[in-house]
XYZ file of C-alpha atoms in Angstrom:
387
model
C -0.126 -0.001 0.048
C 2.973 2.456 0.840
C 4.402 1.777 -2.757
C 1.073 2.294 -4.422
C 0.628 5.808 -2.436
C 4.435 6.668 -3.137
C 3.592 5.968 -6.847
C 0.357 8.152 -6.821
C 2.260 11.173 -5.421
C 5.188 10.950 -7.880
C 2.219 10.829 -10.640
C 0.498 14.071 -8.802
C 3.754 15.627 -8.649
C 4.493 15.012 -12.147
C 1.235 16.237 -13.098
C 1.718 19.312 -11.246
C 5.329 20.034 -12.903
C 3.654 19.333 -16.368
C 0.772 21.924 -15.759
C 3.194 24.320 -14.254
C 5.700 23.959 -17.315
C 2.770 24.169 -19.885
C 1.542 27.253 -17.900
C 4.699 28.764 -17.925
C 5.508 27.985 -21.952
C 1.779 29.371 -22.516
C 2.924 32.338 -20.612
C 6.202 32.977 -22.468
C 4.251 32.324 -26.104
C 1.465 34.996 -25.033
C 4.405 37.379 -23.822
C 6.485 36.640 -27.077
C 3.187 37.086 -29.414
C 2.510 40.474 -27.656
C 6.131 41.613 -28.165
C 5.916 40.773 -31.783
C 2.588 42.265 -32.257
C 3.887 45.651 -30.499
C 7.181 45.537 -32.681
C 5.251 45.129 -35.871
C 2.750 47.922 -34.892
C 5.658 50.223 -34.277
C 7.342 49.261 -37.280
C 4.165 49.778 -39.237
C 3.616 53.079 -37.598
C 7.181 54.262 -38.338
C 6.787 53.236 -42.200
C 3.395 54.973 -42.083
C 4.964 58.112 -40.214
C 7.654 58.427 -43.250
C 4.892 58.049 -45.897
C 2.806 60.700 -44.208
C 6.125 62.833 -44.493
C 6.299 62.367 -47.994
C 2.545 63.003 -48.608
C 2.653 66.095 -46.655
C 5.797 67.345 -48.599
C 3.854 66.313 -51.831
C 0.634 68.285 -50.989
C 2.718 71.132 -49.998
C 4.412 71.819 -53.284
C 1.303 70.892 -55.111
C -0.396 73.715 -53.305
C 2.302 76.077 -54.371
C 2.079 74.815 -57.854
C -2.020 75.292 -57.685
C -1.427 78.752 -56.169
C -3.285 77.657 -53.089
C -0.353 78.772 -50.752
C 2.304 81.103 -51.030
C 5.343 79.995 -53.036
C 8.640 79.150 -51.241
C 11.729 77.438 -52.904
C 12.977 77.389 -49.442
C 10.230 75.525 -47.523
C 9.792 73.314 -50.443
C 13.433 72.255 -50.332
C 13.354 71.562 -46.895
C 10.194 69.918 -46.783
C 11.686 67.404 -49.169
C 14.786 67.152 -47.153
C 12.984 66.431 -43.937
C 10.842 63.641 -45.830
C 14.131 61.775 -46.402
C 15.509 62.333 -43.098
C 12.338 60.857 -41.447
C 11.148 64.087 -39.561
C 14.663 64.683 -37.725
C 15.740 68.070 -39.833
C 15.730 70.859 -37.736
C 14.403 73.577 -39.993
C 14.491 76.156 -37.417
C 18.293 76.146 -37.381
C 18.916 75.844 -40.876
C 16.352 78.890 -41.589
C 18.409 80.735 -39.335
C 21.467 80.025 -41.033
C 20.000 81.228 -44.365
C 18.845 84.617 -42.456
C 22.146 85.370 -41.335
C 23.343 84.623 -45.029
C 20.510 86.935 -46.256
C 21.542 89.847 -43.708
C 25.526 89.106 -44.776
C 24.481 89.623 -48.480
C 22.576 92.995 -47.815
C 25.537 93.958 -45.959
C 27.918 93.348 -48.938
C 25.336 95.154 -51.255
C 25.272 98.182 -48.908
C 29.212 98.507 -48.499
C 29.907 98.758 -52.194
C 28.861 100.333 -55.637
C 29.063 98.479 -58.707
C 31.271 100.492 -61.393
C 30.890 100.816 -64.894
C 27.471 99.902 -65.248
C 25.188 102.643 -66.054
C 21.870 100.863 -66.777
C 18.533 100.928 -64.814
C 18.548 97.428 -63.273
C 22.151 98.519 -61.484
C 20.275 97.402 -58.122
C 19.312 94.051 -59.318
C 22.971 93.390 -60.599
C 24.504 94.536 -57.402
C 22.314 91.911 -55.775
C 23.621 89.171 -58.291
C 27.187 90.353 -57.351
C 26.762 90.072 -53.765
C 25.156 86.655 -54.076
C 28.038 85.368 -55.952
C 30.491 87.056 -53.177
C 28.509 85.346 -50.168
C 28.413 81.971 -52.097
C 31.932 81.861 -53.392
C 34.335 84.319 -51.878
C 36.056 84.991 -48.529
C 34.794 88.006 -46.856
C 36.190 89.924 -43.666
C 33.201 90.605 -41.280
C 33.245 93.309 -38.848
C 31.891 92.674 -35.310
C 31.496 95.023 -32.243
C 34.147 92.813 -30.763
C 36.233 92.279 -33.498
C 36.694 90.959 -37.128
C 35.390 87.381 -38.459
C 35.906 85.712 -41.644
C 33.291 84.235 -43.822
C 34.494 81.538 -46.251
C 32.388 80.621 -49.383
C 31.009 77.062 -50.446
C 33.330 74.879 -52.125
C 32.946 71.800 -54.303
C 32.687 68.166 -52.744
C 34.101 65.633 -55.032
C 33.020 62.975 -52.684
C 29.564 61.124 -53.741
C 28.441 63.668 -56.259
C 25.549 61.512 -57.181
C 23.889 60.621 -53.923
C 24.862 57.058 -54.529
C 26.288 56.279 -51.199
C 24.024 58.590 -49.267
C 21.124 60.487 -50.794
C 21.253 63.501 -48.328
C 24.819 64.138 -49.704
C 22.724 66.109 -52.528
C 21.078 68.217 -49.799
C 20.998 72.018 -49.070
C 21.210 71.234 -45.397
C 24.429 69.267 -45.703
C 25.913 72.207 -47.778
C 25.149 74.332 -44.853
C 26.712 71.809 -42.398
C 29.941 71.124 -44.414
C 30.379 74.222 -46.607
C 30.833 71.770 -49.046
C 28.097 70.882 -51.721
C 27.428 70.155 -55.567
C 25.853 71.345 -58.647
C 22.664 70.174 -56.892
C 22.722 71.664 -53.481
C 25.078 75.003 -54.491
C 22.345 76.644 -56.941
C 19.419 75.571 -54.751
C 21.067 77.567 -51.907
C 21.853 80.292 -54.187
C 17.893 80.457 -55.474
C 16.887 80.422 -51.700
C 19.261 83.100 -50.984
C 18.361 85.238 -53.640
C 14.608 84.975 -52.747
C 15.649 86.053 -49.333
C 16.949 89.026 -50.115
C 14.061 89.953 -52.614
C 15.430 89.066 -56.245
C 15.309 86.129 -58.610
C 17.459 83.601 -59.845
C 16.625 81.051 -62.241
C 17.622 77.423 -62.208
C 18.871 75.905 -65.603
C 19.832 72.427 -66.621
C 22.833 70.675 -68.403
C 23.334 66.978 -68.824
C 23.509 65.902 -65.137
C 23.797 69.430 -63.892
C 22.286 72.229 -62.485
C 23.568 75.832 -62.531
C 21.985 79.418 -62.303
C 21.018 82.056 -65.079
C 20.602 85.835 -64.690
C 19.669 88.406 -67.131
C 20.807 92.020 -67.138
C 20.110 95.049 -69.522
C 23.921 95.298 -70.638
C 24.562 91.479 -71.306
C 21.504 89.683 -71.438
C 21.276 86.271 -70.177
C 24.412 84.955 -68.637
C 25.311 81.923 -66.680
C 26.694 81.580 -63.073
C 28.505 78.319 -62.553
C 28.738 77.642 -58.695
C 30.789 74.457 -58.853
C 33.714 76.244 -60.083
C 32.804 80.061 -59.483
C 33.125 80.971 -63.002
C 30.775 82.685 -65.564
C 30.758 80.242 -68.410
C 29.461 81.054 -71.900
C 27.056 78.745 -73.558
C 29.729 76.948 -75.620
C 31.204 75.362 -72.542
C 27.703 73.591 -71.879
C 27.780 72.535 -75.613
C 31.306 71.405 -75.186
C 30.298 68.642 -72.806
C 29.302 66.748 -76.274
C 25.670 65.647 -74.867
C 23.599 68.735 -75.384
C 22.039 67.999 -78.755
C 20.373 71.102 -80.737
C 16.816 69.385 -80.190
C 17.493 69.342 -76.436
C 17.896 73.114 -76.565
C 14.876 73.627 -78.747
C 12.744 71.531 -76.759
C 13.749 72.960 -73.165
C 15.636 70.166 -71.894
C 18.671 72.285 -71.430
C 19.709 75.888 -71.031
C 16.442 76.960 -70.417
C 16.190 79.687 -67.346
C 13.381 77.823 -65.493
C 10.504 79.762 -63.706
C 9.419 79.252 -60.292
C 6.817 76.439 -61.016
C 9.586 74.701 -63.259
C 11.761 74.814 -60.213
C 9.203 73.166 -57.836
C 8.833 70.511 -60.566
C 12.405 69.712 -59.995
C 11.743 69.353 -56.266
C 8.856 66.961 -56.918
C 11.254 64.655 -58.894
C 13.909 65.080 -55.711
C 11.039 64.200 -53.446
C 10.383 60.824 -55.619
C 13.869 59.874 -55.763
C 14.607 60.433 -52.186
C 11.331 58.054 -51.666
C 12.761 55.596 -53.822
C 16.157 55.430 -51.886
C 14.159 55.369 -48.776
C 11.628 52.643 -49.679
C 13.540 50.325 -52.346
C 10.806 47.869 -52.626
C 8.106 50.234 -53.406
C 5.640 49.622 -56.134
C 6.271 52.933 -57.880
C 2.761 54.633 -57.299
C 4.158 57.645 -55.191
C 7.056 58.167 -57.698
C 4.560 58.219 -60.677
C 2.349 60.414 -58.719
C 5.325 62.905 -58.196
C 6.433 62.612 -61.935
C 3.059 62.931 -63.503
C 2.403 66.306 -61.552
C 6.047 67.577 -62.308
C 5.330 66.910 -66.047
C 2.248 69.045 -65.838
C 4.289 72.175 -65.161
C 7.587 71.356 -66.719
C 6.356 68.642 -69.802
C 10.040 68.265 -70.963
C 11.792 67.785 -67.790
C 14.327 65.190 -68.832
C 14.844 63.776 -65.154
C 10.966 63.200 -64.574
C 10.915 61.353 -68.177
C 13.658 59.380 -67.475
C 12.524 58.428 -63.966
C 8.834 57.491 -65.538
C 10.679 54.982 -67.863
C 12.663 53.547 -65.343
C 9.722 53.040 -62.844
C 7.433 51.863 -65.292
C 9.866 49.319 -66.520
C 10.349 48.163 -62.978
C 6.771 47.693 -62.656
C 6.656 45.930 -65.745
C 9.423 43.525 -64.420
C 7.660 42.672 -61.423
C 4.559 42.169 -63.404
C 6.486 39.474 -65.681
C 8.031 37.959 -62.534
C 4.271 37.226 -61.187
C 3.742 35.536 -64.516
C 6.773 33.612 -64.143
C 8.505 35.130 -67.311
C 10.978 37.247 -68.481
C 10.289 41.012 -69.431
C 10.943 40.142 -72.978
C 8.511 36.914 -72.926
C 5.364 39.058 -71.968
C 4.342 39.952 -75.476
C 1.679 37.180 -75.452
C 0.040 38.719 -72.375
C -2.460 41.803 -73.113
C -1.530 43.999 -70.156
C 2.112 43.081 -70.473
C 2.158 43.801 -74.092
C 0.629 47.249 -73.925
C 3.295 48.196 -71.194
C 6.030 47.159 -73.362
C 4.850 49.151 -76.241
C 4.546 52.115 -73.863
C 8.284 51.547 -72.572
C 9.421 51.553 -76.335
C 7.023 54.718 -77.027
C 8.597 56.740 -74.153
C 12.030 55.508 -75.210
C 11.755 56.875 -78.863
C 10.021 60.071 -77.500
C 12.790 60.949 -75.081
C 15.675 60.592 -77.994
C 13.725 62.748 -80.353
C 13.630 65.344 -77.647
C 17.422 65.505 -78.127
C 18.394 63.599 -74.918
C 21.809 61.708 -74.970
C 22.882 59.971 -72.020
C 26.229 61.582 -70.723
C 28.503 58.933 -69.074
C 29.179 59.628 -65.354
C 32.985 59.369 -65.887
C 32.579 62.028 -68.432
C 30.916 64.731 -66.358
C 33.809 65.681 -63.701
C 36.069 65.686 -67.200
C 33.558 68.431 -68.496
C 33.431 70.086 -64.891
C 37.110 70.514 -64.573
C 37.504 71.709 -68.095
C 35.978 75.135 -67.241
C 38.887 75.873 -65.076
C 41.812 74.533 -67.344
C 40.286 76.155 -70.056
C 38.868 79.490 -68.477
C 40.552 81.732 -71.423
C 38.258 79.918 -73.664
C 35.006 79.354 -71.905
C 34.683 82.332 -69.576
C 32.262 85.292 -70.175
C 34.770 88.201 -69.759
C 32.129 90.770 -69.819
C 30.782 89.421 -66.553
C 33.879 89.033 -64.496
C 35.053 92.328 -65.273
C 32.553 93.829 -63.072
C 34.409 95.704 -60.612
C 32.980 97.326 -57.210
C 34.293 100.210 -55.052
C 34.170 100.057 -51.348
C-alpha cells in the first residue's frame, strides 16, 4: 500500500510539474506574441509616419503649384529633405542660418557700389554680385568685438551623385559642411536670392544644374557655382551631350521659372522616396512624376524616372507571371506596357536627350577651370566694385 501511495504521489507531482511547465510555456508564448505584435505595430507606425512625411511634402508643393499657398522654394526644399530624414531635420536652425547669410548679403550690397554699369537695373545686378560673393568668396566681417572671416562654399568631389548617401545632395548638408555639388549649390543660391528679394533662375545641362541671370547690358548669362566661373554657352555645348533638339525642346539651357523649379523638387522627392523605400511599387514616384510634367513637360529627369519606374513595374508583373520581361508580349497587359516603354524611349531620344556617362561629367566640369580663357564670359568677370 505504501508503494502504491508513493507512486500516486509521484504521479501527482509529475502532473503538477507538467501543468506548471505548460502554464509557463503558454505565458512565454503569450508574451512573445504580444512583443511581436507591438514590434510590428511600431514598425508599421514608423513606415506610415515616413509615408506621411512624403505625402505632406507632396501636398505642400502641389498647393504652391496650384497657387493655393504662397510660393517658397526654401520651404519646399527643406520639406523634401525632411521627408528623407524621417522628420529629424531641424528646419528652424537651417532657416536661421539662411537668414544670417541673407543679412550678410545685404551688408555686402550696402558696402560697395558697382562700377561701369550705367543701366536702370543696376540695383538688381549689385544683388547678383553680392550673392556670388557670399556663395564663393571669403569676406572679412566686422563685429562690435572685432573681425571675423566668412568663407564661401566649395565643391565636394565625394559622392557627387548621392549614390552612397542621398542626403549628400541636400542644402542642409551644404550648410553643415560648406561643401556641396551642382544640386545643393544652385538650390541654396536660389533660396538666398529670394531671401533678399530678387530672382535666380535654375537651368539644366546634362547631369548638371546651374544659375542663369539676365541684365540689361549683357542679356542672359550663366553663373557656375561648382567652379565659381561665369561660363559662356559654348562650354555647356562642349560637353558633347547637348543636342540642338534638346535646347529647342527646353531640356537644357532654359531659364526655369518658379513652378518649373518646384517640378524639380517633386522629382527630388520621388528619388528620395525610392532611396528610402527601394521595394516600393512605383505608385508614389509616378504621382510625383506626372505632377512635375504638368508644369515642366520636357523635364528630362522626370521622363527618365517615369521610364525607369514603369520598366520596374513591368518586370514585377512579368515575374508574377513567371516570365522574363522580353517574354511578356503574349500577355495583353504586358504587351501594352512593353509598347508604352518603347514609345517613351523613342520620345526621349527625339526630344534630344543623349546620356552623358558619369565618368565624363567631372572631366567636363574641370574643363571650365583648365580652359577658362576659352569658356569664361569676360564681360561678367570684369565687373568691379568700390568699397
